[in-house]
Coordinates of C-alpha atoms and ligand atoms in Angstrom, one line a residue:
Chain A
V1 CA 69.4 -175.9 -160.9
R2 CA 72.0 -178.2 -162.5
G3 CA 72.3 -182.0 -162.8
Q4 CA 73.8 -184.4 -160.2
R5 CA 74.3 -182.1 -157.1
A6 CA 73.3 -183.5 -153.7
I7 CA 70.4 -181.9 -151.9
T8 CA 71.2 -179.0 -149.5
P9 CA 69.1 -176.7 -147.4
E10 CA 69.9 -173.8 -149.7
I11 CA 68.0 -175.7 -152.4
L12 CA 64.6 -174.4 -151.3
D13 CA 65.9 -170.9 -151.5
E14 CA 67.3 -171.6 -155.0
I15 CA 64.0 -173.0 -156.1
E16 CA 62.1 -170.1 -154.7
E17 CA 64.4 -167.7 -156.6
L18 CA 63.9 -169.7 -159.8
L19 CA 60.2 -169.7 -159.6
I20 CA 59.7 -166.1 -158.5
S21 CA 62.1 -164.9 -161.2
A22 CA 60.0 -166.6 -163.8
D23 CA 57.0 -164.6 -162.6
L24 CA 55.1 -167.5 -161.1
G25 CA 54.3 -165.2 -158.2
V26 CA 54.4 -165.9 -154.4
N27 CA 51.3 -168.2 -154.2
T28 CA 52.1 -170.6 -157.1
S29 CA 55.8 -170.7 -156.1
Q30 CA 54.8 -171.6 -152.5
T31 CA 52.5 -174.5 -153.7
V32 CA 55.5 -175.9 -155.7
I33 CA 57.9 -175.4 -152.8
D34 CA 55.5 -177.1 -150.4
Y35 CA 55.2 -180.0 -152.8
I36 CA 59.0 -180.4 -153.1
Q37 CA 59.4 -180.1 -149.3
Q38 CA 56.9 -182.9 -148.8
E39 CA 58.6 -185.1 -151.4
L40 CA 62.0 -184.4 -149.8
K41 CA 60.6 -185.5 -146.4
R42 CA 59.3 -188.7 -147.9
R43 CA 62.8 -189.1 -149.5
E44 CA 61.2 -189.4 -152.8
L45 CA 63.8 -187.0 -154.4
K46 CA 67.5 -188.0 -154.3
D47 CA 69.3 -185.2 -156.3
Y48 CA 69.0 -182.0 -158.1
L49 CA 67.7 -183.5 -161.3
S50 CA 64.9 -185.3 -159.6
I51 CA 63.9 -182.1 -157.9
K52 CA 63.8 -180.3 -161.3
N53 CA 61.7 -183.1 -162.7
G54 CA 59.5 -183.0 -159.7
I55 CA 58.9 -179.3 -160.2
Q56 CA 58.1 -179.8 -163.9
E57 CA 55.7 -182.6 -163.1
R58 CA 53.9 -180.5 -160.5
L59 CA 53.6 -177.5 -162.8
L60 CA 52.3 -179.7 -165.6
Q61 CA 49.7 -181.1 -163.3
I62 CA 48.7 -177.5 -162.4
I63 CA 48.3 -176.2 -165.9
G64 CA 47.2 -179.5 -167.6
T65 CA 48.1 -180.4 -171.2
N66 CA 44.8 -179.8 -173.0
H67 CA 45.1 -176.3 -174.4
N68 CA 44.8 -176.2 -178.1
G69 CA 42.4 -175.9 -180.9
L70 CA 40.3 -172.8 -181.6
N71 CA 36.6 -173.6 -182.0
L72 CA 36.2 -172.8 -185.6
T73 CA 33.4 -175.2 -186.7
A74 CA 30.8 -172.5 -187.3
T75 CA 30.0 -171.4 -190.9
T76 CA 31.4 -168.0 -190.0
A77 CA 33.6 -168.5 -187.0
V78 CA 34.2 -165.4 -184.9
I79 CA 37.3 -164.7 -182.8
M80 CA 37.3 -161.6 -180.6
V81 CA 40.7 -160.4 -179.3
L82 CA 41.0 -158.3 -176.3
G83 CA 43.6 -157.2 -173.7
V84 CA 45.4 -154.3 -172.1
N85 CA 47.4 -151.8 -174.1
G86 CA 50.4 -152.8 -176.2
G87 CA 50.1 -156.6 -175.4
G88 CA 50.2 -157.6 -179.1
K89 CA 46.5 -158.0 -180.1
T90 CA 46.8 -156.4 -183.6
T91 CA 50.0 -158.3 -184.4
T92 CA 48.6 -161.6 -183.2
I93 CA 45.5 -161.1 -185.4
G94 CA 47.8 -160.5 -188.4
K95 CA 49.6 -163.8 -187.6
L96 CA 46.3 -165.7 -187.1
A97 CA 44.9 -164.3 -190.4
Y98 CA 48.0 -165.5 -192.2
R99 CA 47.8 -169.0 -190.7
Y100 CA 44.2 -169.4 -191.8
Q101 CA 44.6 -167.9 -195.2
K102 CA 47.5 -170.3 -195.8
Q103 CA 45.0 -173.1 -194.9
G104 CA 42.8 -171.9 -197.7
K105 CA 40.3 -170.2 -195.4
K106 CA 38.7 -166.9 -196.2
V107 CA 39.4 -164.4 -193.4
V108 CA 37.9 -161.0 -192.7
L109 CA 39.3 -158.7 -190.1
A110 CA 37.2 -156.1 -188.1
A111 CA 39.3 -153.0 -187.3
A112 CA 37.2 -152.2 -184.2
D113 CA 39.9 -150.2 -182.5
T114 CA 38.4 -146.8 -183.3
F115 CA 40.3 -145.0 -180.6
R116 CA 44.0 -145.2 -181.0
A117 CA 46.0 -143.3 -183.7
A118 CA 46.6 -145.3 -186.8
A119 CA 45.1 -148.5 -185.4
V120 CA 43.0 -149.1 -188.5
E121 CA 46.0 -148.4 -190.8
Q122 CA 48.1 -150.8 -188.8
L123 CA 45.5 -153.6 -189.1
K124 CA 45.0 -152.9 -192.8
I125 CA 48.7 -153.5 -193.4
W126 CA 48.4 -156.8 -191.7
G127 CA 45.4 -157.5 -193.9
Q128 CA 47.6 -156.9 -197.0
R129 CA 50.4 -159.1 -195.6
S130 CA 48.1 -162.0 -194.7
G131 CA 45.7 -161.7 -197.6
A132 CA 42.7 -161.1 -195.3
G133 CA 40.1 -158.4 -196.0
V134 CA 39.7 -155.6 -193.5
I135 CA 36.6 -153.7 -192.5
G136 CA 37.4 -150.5 -190.8
Y137 CA 36.3 -146.9 -190.5
Q138 CA 37.8 -143.7 -189.2
T139 CA 39.0 -142.9 -185.7
G140 CA 36.0 -142.0 -183.5
A141 CA 33.5 -144.3 -185.2
D142 CA 31.4 -146.5 -182.9
P143 CA 33.3 -149.8 -182.4
S144 CA 30.1 -151.7 -182.1
A145 CA 29.0 -150.3 -185.5
V146 CA 32.3 -151.6 -187.0
V147 CA 31.7 -155.0 -185.4
Y148 CA 28.1 -155.2 -186.8
D149 CA 29.1 -154.1 -190.3
A150 CA 32.1 -156.5 -190.3
A151 CA 30.0 -159.4 -189.2
T152 CA 27.4 -158.6 -191.9
A153 CA 30.0 -158.3 -194.6
A154 CA 31.8 -161.5 -193.4
K155 CA 28.5 -163.5 -193.7
A156 CA 27.7 -161.9 -197.1
R157 CA 31.2 -162.7 -198.5
G158 CA 31.0 -166.3 -197.2
A159 CA 34.0 -165.7 -195.0
D160 CA 35.1 -168.7 -192.9
I161 CA 36.6 -166.7 -190.1
L162 CA 36.0 -163.2 -188.7
I163 CA 38.6 -161.8 -186.3
I164 CA 37.7 -158.7 -184.3
D165 CA 40.6 -156.4 -183.2
T166 CA 39.7 -154.2 -180.2
A167 CA 41.4 -151.2 -178.6
G168 CA 43.7 -151.9 -175.8
R169 CA 42.2 -151.0 -172.4
L170 CA 43.1 -151.4 -168.8
H171 CA 40.6 -153.7 -167.0
T172 CA 40.1 -151.1 -164.3
K173 CA 38.2 -148.8 -166.7
K174 CA 34.6 -149.7 -166.3
N175 CA 33.2 -147.8 -169.3
L176 CA 35.7 -149.4 -171.6
M177 CA 34.8 -152.9 -170.3
E178 CA 31.2 -152.0 -170.9
E179 CA 32.1 -151.1 -174.5
L180 CA 33.6 -154.5 -175.0
K181 CA 30.5 -156.2 -173.6
K182 CA 28.3 -154.3 -176.0
M183 CA 30.6 -155.3 -179.0
K184 CA 30.3 -158.9 -177.9
R185 CA 26.5 -158.7 -177.7
V186 CA 26.3 -157.0 -181.1
V187 CA 28.3 -159.7 -182.9
G188 CA 26.2 -162.4 -181.2
R189 CA 23.0 -160.8 -182.6
C190 CA 24.5 -160.7 -186.1
I191 CA 26.0 -164.2 -186.0
P192 CA 24.3 -166.6 -183.5
G193 CA 26.9 -168.1 -181.2
A194 CA 29.5 -165.5 -181.9
P195 CA 32.1 -164.9 -180.7
H196 CA 33.1 -168.5 -180.8
E197 CA 36.4 -167.6 -179.2
T198 CA 37.1 -164.7 -176.9
L199 CA 40.8 -164.5 -176.4
L200 CA 42.7 -162.4 -173.9
V201 CA 46.2 -161.4 -175.1
L202 CA 48.8 -161.3 -172.3
D203 CA 52.3 -159.9 -172.6
A204 CA 54.7 -162.4 -171.2
T205 CA 56.7 -159.6 -169.6
T206 CA 53.8 -158.7 -167.4
G207 CA 54.0 -159.4 -163.7
Q208 CA 51.3 -160.4 -161.2
N209 CA 48.9 -157.8 -162.6
A210 CA 48.2 -160.3 -165.4
I211 CA 46.2 -162.4 -162.9
I212 CA 44.1 -159.4 -162.0
Q213 CA 43.7 -158.6 -165.7
A214 CA 42.6 -162.2 -166.5
R215 CA 40.1 -162.2 -163.6
Q216 CA 38.5 -159.0 -164.6
F217 CA 38.3 -159.7 -168.3
H218 CA 37.0 -163.2 -167.6
Q219 CA 34.3 -161.9 -165.2
D220 CA 33.2 -159.2 -167.7
L221 CA 33.5 -161.0 -171.0
E222 CA 33.7 -164.7 -170.3
L223 CA 37.0 -165.6 -172.0
S224 CA 37.5 -168.8 -174.0
G225 CA 41.3 -168.8 -173.9
L226 CA 44.6 -166.9 -173.5
V227 CA 47.3 -165.9 -175.9
L228 CA 50.8 -165.3 -174.4
T229 CA 52.9 -163.0 -176.5
K230 CA 56.6 -161.9 -176.6
L231 CA 57.9 -165.3 -175.4
D232 CA 60.9 -164.7 -177.8
G233 CA 62.2 -162.3 -175.1
T234 CA 63.7 -163.3 -171.8
A235 CA 60.4 -163.3 -169.8
K236 CA 59.0 -166.7 -169.0
G237 CA 55.4 -165.7 -168.6
G238 CA 55.1 -167.8 -165.4
V239 CA 52.2 -165.8 -164.3
A240 CA 50.1 -167.7 -166.8
I241 CA 50.4 -170.8 -164.5
G242 CA 48.5 -169.2 -161.7
I243 CA 45.9 -167.9 -164.1
V244 CA 45.2 -171.3 -165.6
A245 CA 45.1 -172.8 -162.1
E246 CA 42.6 -170.2 -160.9
L247 CA 40.4 -169.7 -163.9
G248 CA 40.8 -173.0 -165.8
L249 CA 41.3 -171.2 -169.1
P250 CA 43.4 -172.8 -171.8
I251 CA 46.4 -171.1 -173.3
K252 CA 45.7 -171.4 -177.0
L253 CA 48.6 -169.6 -178.7
I254 CA 51.9 -168.0 -178.1
G255 CA 53.6 -165.1 -179.9
V256 CA 57.3 -165.6 -180.5
G257 CA 58.2 -162.6 -182.6
E258 CA 57.0 -159.7 -184.8
G259 CA 56.6 -161.5 -188.1
L260 CA 53.7 -163.3 -189.8
D261 CA 55.0 -166.7 -189.0
D262 CA 55.8 -166.0 -185.3
L263 CA 52.7 -167.7 -183.9
Q264 CA 52.7 -171.2 -182.3
D265 CA 50.3 -173.4 -180.5
F266 CA 50.9 -173.5 -176.8
D267 CA 52.9 -176.6 -175.7
A268 CA 52.7 -177.1 -171.9
Q269 CA 55.7 -179.4 -171.7
E270 CA 57.9 -176.9 -173.6
F271 CA 56.6 -174.0 -171.6
V272 CA 57.4 -175.7 -168.3
S273 CA 60.9 -176.9 -169.5
A274 CA 61.7 -173.3 -170.6
L275 CA 61.3 -172.1 -167.0
F276 CA 64.7 -173.8 -166.3
Y277 CA 66.7 -172.3 -169.2
Chain B
S1 CA 47.4 -153.9 -146.5
L2 CA 51.0 -154.3 -145.4
S3 CA 50.7 -151.9 -142.5
E4 CA 47.7 -153.8 -141.2
K5 CA 49.6 -157.1 -141.5
L6 CA 52.6 -155.7 -139.7
Q7 CA 50.4 -154.2 -137.0
A8 CA 49.1 -157.7 -136.3
T9 CA 52.5 -159.3 -136.5
F10 CA 54.1 -156.9 -134.1
K11 CA 51.2 -156.6 -131.5
K12 CA 53.2 -158.4 -128.9
L13 CA 56.2 -156.0 -129.3
R14 CA 54.4 -153.0 -127.9
G15 CA 56.2 -151.2 -125.1
H16 CA 59.1 -153.7 -125.1
G17 CA 62.7 -152.7 -125.4
K18 CA 64.3 -152.8 -128.8
L19 CA 63.6 -154.1 -132.3
T20 CA 65.8 -157.2 -132.7
E21 CA 66.7 -159.4 -135.6
K22 CA 64.6 -162.1 -134.0
N23 CA 61.5 -160.1 -133.2
I24 CA 61.3 -158.4 -136.6
Q25 CA 61.9 -161.6 -138.6
E26 CA 58.2 -162.3 -139.2
G27 CA 57.5 -158.6 -140.1
L28 CA 60.3 -158.6 -142.6
R29 CA 58.9 -161.7 -144.2
E30 CA 55.6 -159.8 -144.6
V31 CA 57.5 -157.0 -146.3
K32 CA 59.3 -159.4 -148.6
L33 CA 56.0 -161.0 -149.7
A34 CA 54.5 -157.5 -150.2
L35 CA 57.3 -156.4 -152.4
L36 CA 57.4 -159.7 -154.4
S37 CA 53.7 -159.6 -155.0
A38 CA 54.2 -156.0 -156.2
D39 CA 56.6 -157.4 -158.9
V40 CA 59.8 -156.1 -157.3
N41 CA 62.7 -158.2 -158.5
Y42 CA 63.7 -161.1 -156.3
K43 CA 67.3 -160.1 -155.8
V44 CA 66.4 -156.4 -155.3
V45 CA 64.0 -157.5 -152.6
K46 CA 66.6 -159.6 -150.9
K47 CA 69.1 -156.7 -150.7
F48 CA 66.4 -154.2 -149.7
I49 CA 65.3 -156.4 -146.8
E50 CA 68.9 -156.8 -145.6
D51 CA 69.3 -153.0 -145.7
V52 CA 66.0 -152.5 -143.8
Q53 CA 67.0 -155.0 -141.2
Q54 CA 70.3 -153.2 -140.6
K55 CA 68.4 -149.9 -140.2
A56 CA 65.7 -151.4 -137.9
V57 CA 67.7 -153.6 -135.6
G58 CA 68.7 -151.9 -132.4
Q59 CA 66.1 -149.2 -132.7
E60 CA 64.1 -148.5 -129.5
V61 CA 60.5 -149.6 -129.7
L62 CA 58.8 -146.2 -129.6
S63 CA 55.8 -145.8 -127.3
S64 CA 54.1 -143.3 -129.6
I65 CA 53.4 -145.7 -132.5
S66 CA 53.0 -149.4 -132.7
P67 CA 56.1 -151.5 -133.6
G68 CA 54.4 -152.5 -136.8
Q69 CA 53.9 -148.9 -137.8
Q70 CA 57.5 -148.3 -136.8
V71 CA 58.8 -150.9 -139.2
V72 CA 56.5 -149.7 -142.0
K73 CA 57.9 -146.2 -141.5
I74 CA 61.4 -147.5 -141.8
V75 CA 60.5 -149.5 -144.9
H76 CA 58.7 -146.6 -146.5
R77 CA 61.6 -144.2 -145.8
E78 CA 64.1 -146.6 -147.3
L79 CA 61.9 -147.1 -150.4
V80 CA 61.5 -143.4 -150.9
E81 CA 65.2 -142.9 -150.5
L82 CA 66.0 -145.7 -152.9
M83 CA 63.6 -144.2 -155.5
G84 CA 65.7 -141.2 -155.6
E85 CA 65.4 -137.5 -155.8
S86 CA 62.0 -135.9 -156.5
F87 CA 61.4 -134.4 -159.9
R88 CA 64.0 -132.2 -161.5
Q89 CA 63.1 -130.6 -164.8
P90 CA 65.4 -131.8 -167.5
A91 CA 67.8 -129.0 -168.4
L92 CA 67.9 -127.9 -172.0
A93 CA 71.2 -128.0 -173.9
P94 CA 73.1 -124.7 -174.0
A95 CA 72.9 -124.7 -177.8
P96 CA 69.6 -125.9 -179.4
P97 CA 68.2 -128.4 -180.2
T98 CA 68.2 -130.6 -177.1
V99 CA 67.9 -134.1 -178.4
I100 CA 65.9 -136.7 -176.5
M101 CA 65.9 -140.4 -177.7
L102 CA 63.3 -142.8 -176.4
M103 CA 63.9 -146.6 -176.4
G104 CA 62.3 -149.7 -174.9
L105 CA 60.6 -153.0 -175.4
Q106 CA 57.8 -153.5 -177.8
G107 CA 54.5 -152.0 -176.8
A108 CA 55.9 -150.1 -173.7
G109 CA 54.4 -146.8 -174.8
K110 CA 57.2 -145.0 -176.5
T111 CA 55.3 -143.4 -179.4
T112 CA 52.6 -142.2 -177.0
A113 CA 55.3 -140.9 -174.6
A114 CA 57.1 -139.1 -177.3
A115 CA 53.9 -137.2 -178.2
K116 CA 53.2 -136.5 -174.5
L117 CA 56.7 -135.0 -174.1
A118 CA 56.2 -132.9 -177.2
R119 CA 52.9 -131.6 -175.7
R120 CA 54.7 -130.8 -172.4
F121 CA 57.6 -128.9 -174.1
K122 CA 55.1 -127.0 -176.3
G123 CA 53.3 -126.0 -173.1
E124 CA 56.6 -124.6 -171.8
R125 CA 57.0 -122.6 -175.1
R126 CA 59.8 -124.8 -176.3
N127 CA 59.3 -125.7 -179.9
P128 CA 59.5 -129.5 -180.3
L129 CA 60.1 -131.7 -183.3
L130 CA 58.9 -135.3 -183.2
V131 CA 61.0 -137.8 -185.2
A132 CA 59.4 -141.0 -186.5
A133 CA 62.5 -143.3 -186.4
D134 CA 60.6 -146.6 -186.4
P135 CA 60.6 -148.0 -190.0
Y136 CA 59.5 -151.5 -189.0
R137 CA 56.1 -151.4 -187.2
P138 CA 53.1 -151.1 -189.6
A139 CA 51.8 -147.5 -189.6
A140 CA 54.3 -146.4 -186.9
A141 CA 55.2 -143.2 -188.6
Q142 CA 51.5 -142.5 -189.3
Q143 CA 50.7 -143.1 -185.6
L144 CA 53.3 -140.5 -184.5
N145 CA 52.3 -138.1 -187.2
L146 CA 48.6 -138.2 -186.2
L147 CA 49.5 -137.5 -182.6
A148 CA 51.7 -134.6 -183.8
Q149 CA 48.8 -133.2 -185.8
Q150 CA 46.5 -133.4 -182.7
L151 CA 49.1 -131.3 -180.9
N152 CA 49.9 -129.0 -183.7
V153 CA 53.6 -129.8 -183.4
A154 CA 56.0 -130.7 -186.2
C155 CA 56.8 -134.3 -187.0
F156 CA 59.6 -135.5 -189.3
I157 CA 58.9 -138.7 -191.3
G158 CA 61.7 -140.2 -193.4
A159 CA 61.2 -141.8 -196.8
P160 CA 59.5 -145.3 -196.4
G161 CA 62.0 -148.0 -195.5
Q162 CA 64.7 -145.5 -194.8
T163 CA 67.1 -146.4 -192.0
P164 CA 66.5 -144.7 -188.6
L165 CA 70.0 -143.2 -188.8
K166 CA 69.3 -141.4 -192.1
T167 CA 65.9 -140.3 -190.8
C168 CA 67.4 -138.8 -187.6
R169 CA 70.2 -137.1 -189.4
Q170 CA 67.8 -135.4 -191.8
A171 CA 65.5 -134.5 -188.9
L172 CA 68.4 -133.0 -187.0
S173 CA 69.6 -130.8 -189.8
Q174 CA 66.0 -129.7 -190.4
A175 CA 65.7 -128.8 -186.7
K176 CA 68.8 -126.8 -186.8
E177 CA 67.5 -124.7 -189.8
T178 CA 64.2 -124.0 -188.1
A179 CA 63.5 -122.7 -184.6
I180 CA 63.3 -126.2 -183.1
E181 CA 64.5 -126.3 -179.4
V182 CA 63.8 -130.0 -178.6
V183 CA 64.0 -133.0 -180.9
I184 CA 62.2 -136.1 -179.6
I185 CA 63.1 -139.3 -181.3
D186 CA 60.7 -142.2 -181.2
T187 CA 62.5 -145.5 -182.0
A188 CA 61.1 -149.0 -182.7
G189 CA 60.4 -151.4 -179.9
R190 CA 63.1 -154.0 -179.5
L191 CA 64.3 -156.8 -177.2
H192 CA 67.3 -156.1 -175.0
I193 CA 68.7 -159.5 -176.3
D194 CA 68.4 -158.5 -180.0
E195 CA 72.0 -157.7 -180.8
G196 CA 71.3 -156.2 -184.2
L197 CA 68.7 -153.8 -182.9
M198 CA 70.6 -152.9 -179.8
A199 CA 73.6 -152.0 -182.1
E200 CA 71.2 -149.8 -184.1
L201 CA 70.5 -147.8 -180.9
T202 CA 74.3 -147.5 -180.2
E203 CA 74.8 -146.3 -183.7
L204 CA 72.1 -143.7 -183.3
K205 CA 73.7 -142.6 -180.0
Q206 CA 77.2 -142.2 -181.5
A207 CA 75.9 -140.3 -184.6
L208 CA 73.5 -138.0 -182.9
S209 CA 74.9 -137.6 -179.3
P210 CA 71.4 -137.2 -177.7
H211 CA 71.4 -135.1 -174.5
Y212 CA 69.0 -137.5 -173.0
I213 CA 68.4 -141.2 -173.6
W214 CA 65.3 -142.4 -171.8
L215 CA 64.1 -145.9 -171.3
V216 CA 60.3 -146.2 -171.6
A217 CA 59.1 -149.1 -169.4
D218 CA 55.7 -150.5 -168.7
A219 CA 54.7 -150.3 -165.0
L220 CA 53.1 -153.7 -165.4
T221 CA 56.5 -155.4 -166.1
G222 CA 57.3 -158.3 -163.8
Q223 CA 60.6 -159.8 -162.7
E224 CA 62.2 -159.2 -166.1
A225 CA 62.4 -155.5 -165.5
V226 CA 65.9 -155.9 -164.1
R227 CA 67.3 -157.8 -167.1
V228 CA 65.6 -155.4 -169.6
A229 CA 67.0 -152.3 -167.8
Q230 CA 70.5 -153.9 -167.5
G231 CA 70.4 -154.8 -171.2
F232 CA 69.6 -151.3 -172.4
E233 CA 72.0 -149.7 -169.9
Q234 CA 74.9 -151.9 -170.9
A235 CA 74.3 -151.6 -174.7
V236 CA 73.3 -148.0 -174.9
G237 CA 73.3 -146.2 -171.5
I238 CA 70.2 -144.9 -169.8
D239 CA 69.9 -141.3 -168.5
G240 CA 66.4 -141.6 -167.2
V241 CA 63.2 -143.7 -167.3
I242 CA 59.6 -143.0 -168.2
L243 CA 57.2 -145.4 -166.5
T244 CA 53.9 -145.9 -168.4
K245 CA 50.5 -147.3 -167.7
M246 CA 50.5 -146.2 -164.1
D247 CA 46.8 -145.5 -164.4
G248 CA 46.0 -149.2 -163.9
D249 CA 46.2 -151.1 -160.7
A250 CA 49.7 -152.6 -161.2
R251 CA 51.7 -152.0 -158.0
G252 CA 54.6 -150.9 -160.1
G253 CA 57.5 -152.8 -158.4
A254 CA 59.3 -152.6 -161.7
A255 CA 60.1 -149.0 -160.8
L256 CA 62.0 -150.1 -157.8
S257 CA 63.8 -152.9 -159.7
I258 CA 64.9 -150.5 -162.5
R259 CA 66.0 -147.8 -160.1
A260 CA 67.9 -150.3 -157.9
V261 CA 69.8 -151.8 -160.8
T262 CA 70.5 -148.8 -163.0
G263 CA 70.7 -146.0 -160.4
K264 CA 69.0 -143.8 -162.9
P265 CA 66.0 -141.5 -162.0
I266 CA 62.4 -142.1 -163.1
K267 CA 61.6 -138.8 -164.8
F268 CA 58.0 -139.1 -165.8
V269 CA 55.0 -141.3 -165.3
G270 CA 52.3 -142.1 -167.9
L271 CA 48.8 -142.0 -166.4
G272 CA 46.6 -142.7 -169.4
E273 CA 46.3 -142.9 -173.2
K274 CA 45.5 -139.2 -173.6
L275 CA 48.4 -136.9 -174.5
E276 CA 47.9 -134.8 -171.3
A277 CA 48.4 -137.9 -169.1
L278 CA 52.1 -137.4 -168.3
E279 CA 53.3 -136.3 -164.9
P280 CA 56.6 -135.8 -163.1
F281 CA 57.6 -138.7 -161.0
H282 CA 57.0 -138.6 -157.2
P283 CA 59.1 -141.1 -155.2
D284 CA 56.9 -141.0 -152.1
R285 CA 53.7 -141.8 -154.2
I286 CA 55.2 -144.9 -155.8
A287 CA 56.7 -146.1 -152.5
S288 CA 53.1 -146.1 -151.0
R289 CA 51.8 -147.9 -154.0
I290 CA 54.4 -150.6 -154.1
L291 CA 53.9 -151.4 -150.4
G292 CA 50.2 -151.7 -151.1
Ligands
LIG301 N1 59.0 -159.6 -179.8 C1 57.7 -159.6 -180.0 N2 57.0 -158.5 -180.2 C2 55.7 -158.6 -180.4 C3 55.0 -159.8 -180.3 N3 53.7 -159.6 -180.5 C4 53.6 -158.3 -180.7 N4 54.8 -157.7 -180.6 C5 55.1 -156.3 -180.8 O1 54.5 -155.6 -179.7 C6 54.1 -154.2 -180.1 C7 52.7 -154.0 -179.9 O2 51.9 -154.9 -180.7 P1 50.4 -154.5 -181.1 O3 49.9 -155.6 -182.0 O4 50.3 -153.1 -181.6 O5 49.7 -154.5 -179.7 P2 48.2 -154.2 -179.3 O6 47.8 -155.0 -178.2 O7 47.4 -154.3 -180.5 O8 48.4 -152.7 -178.9 P3 47.2 -151.6 -178.6 O9 46.1 -151.8 -179.7 O10 47.8 -150.3 -178.7 O11 46.6 -151.9 -177.3 C8 54.5 -154.2 -181.6 O12 55.8 -153.6 -181.7 C9 54.6 -155.6 -182.0 O13 55.4 -155.8 -183.1 C10 55.8 -161.0 -180.0 O14 55.3 -162.2 -179.9 N5 57.1 -160.9 -179.9
LIG302 N1 46.4 -146.8 -170.1 C1 47.6 -146.3 -170.6 N2 47.9 -146.7 -171.9 C2 49.0 -146.2 -172.4 C3 49.9 -145.4 -171.7 N3 51.0 -145.1 -172.5 C4 50.7 -145.7 -173.7 N4 49.6 -146.4 -173.6 C5 48.9 -147.3 -174.7 O1 49.8 -148.4 -174.8 C6 49.7 -148.9 -176.2 C7 51.1 -148.9 -176.8 O2 51.6 -147.6 -176.9 P1 52.6 -147.2 -178.0 O3 53.0 -145.8 -177.8 O4 52.1 -147.6 -179.4 O5 53.8 -148.2 -177.6 P2 55.2 -148.3 -178.3 O6 56.3 -148.5 -177.2 O7 55.5 -147.1 -179.2 O8 55.1 -149.6 -179.1 P3 56.1 -150.2 -180.2 O9 56.4 -149.0 -181.1 O10 55.3 -151.2 -181.0 O11 57.2 -150.8 -179.5 C8 48.7 -147.9 -176.9 O12 47.5 -148.5 -176.8 C9 48.8 -146.7 -176.0 O13 47.6 -145.9 -176.1 C10 49.6 -145.0 -170.4 O14 50.3 -144.3 -169.7 N5 48.4 -145.5 -169.9
LIG303 MG1 46.1 -152.9 -181.4
LIG304 MG1 55.9 -147.1 -181.2

């Protein structure tokens, strides 16, 4: 969609291709196209550039601009991180731990993925890299027991922040979602008000299934926000727009690489502009 | 479901003459929407709809089934045909070991797939060796080693920080000295746009001459499946695909996208986190799933 071209009928096809290719999905793309069509009828748009700006404005309206800030005012603030397999939960926790340790905060990590091979070892290495302490047991331990012990230890040590790593799981597995609910209840009993943040990690390469994931995780666990990872690839993560529109959840953070520093606050304007690159 | 939608769309066609470009327009639009919402790539959908239109137009409207069902049948058949041949067991190399290299994006399921393949080969009485060639991800070698221990199969781990090339060379010479028939190389996840890491794969290919190089791809992948597959195909070359996480409710349109753009077969499907959750690929099953 380049600069000063005049408007042609093919334009709507081109817009559709652009939006669908960015994973916005059929429904969200259609609302944008309807809007552009209506603006064209009212002769509000005179060229390509104004259409592009019109799309960006519409998308910004849909997702809003108030996304940031984790709620970390509690004495021991608790962040619980969940999501389907391989999305980047453990790595995101390593990056978050590093961010807060650099701010002079004391961070403890709960290695509550007691299922997957070497999950605890993986988080322990992130603990070493970030300077955060890690509470974890062997594979097969009860994840709620890990959560409970980690919360107790975090309070005893005067930690500012406790971040809970959970095993990846598909939202369709009822017993695994029940396991997460139990972990959430357990940490709440140990630290009133916890978890203060319940973050769903979404891989930006995921297609429309991300909406179904978000709905199910939100219904079962009441999310406080989303993290969109792997935006350093070519995927635009456009499916997040429909999720925000439907569930009203803020996108708190984005992952842009595999290193400690590769974590950024979500910027709605940048996100929407990037759809056009 | 799509067939229900098409039934409704084509109600008025029943018992009339032929399927024409005009009277199947609405139905084809429904098919397009179904495929897009199943994450099939936009351009792949466009070409597919054109092909279906060519096959459908001019056909007599059958009296035995509804026109909607007729179009669904055509679409389903075209999808199955596009998804390619049904499963063929990968042939082993004439001189052992057969070398299989796995590659793909971060988190796609490569390490788990490597172990699942080892389990399958062991079950066929082919002695496998797993090779932990990911020196970057924290505890990657441990992850593969633990899975190998669960299966009681051999796993080669290089010295910490050693290059994948060195690790693979050592593993291969060890395999040749022992009764290893299949070597399965687990590589680090990487972006198709990371030139350095794609060059690493090319280097491994040139040095080891794997008999099979398989792309491990997540069934939940959206529109980007095409770019990813093309990236790996152009840089390294793909012999086959393993589609993981098919035990969820993702429609799996990425399978169609990858197949359409690379022409390579999907060999296996991952259906869970347990090591037994690997099955040969069935084109007709995924066609039904994508259509929804
Ligand atoms: N390029 C890129 N890779 C990432 C990003 N975040 C995570 N990864 C990589 O994605 C892969 C999976 O990350 P993990 O942190 O293990 O994901 P997970 O959700 O904890 O996985 P499970 O616990 O197995 O469900 C690793 O190779 C990470 O390095 C990101 O923002 N960009
Ligand atoms: N539900 C389900 N989960 C799977 C499947 N295959 C792999 N996983 C899970 O997906 C996550 C990532 O798997 P890995 O094998 O670590 O992925 P990887 O491609 O090796 O990741 P990197 O090495 O970081 O690129 C883990 O939680 C696995 O248990 C599958 O078929 N179904
Ligand atoms: Mg993890
Ligand atoms: Mg791996």
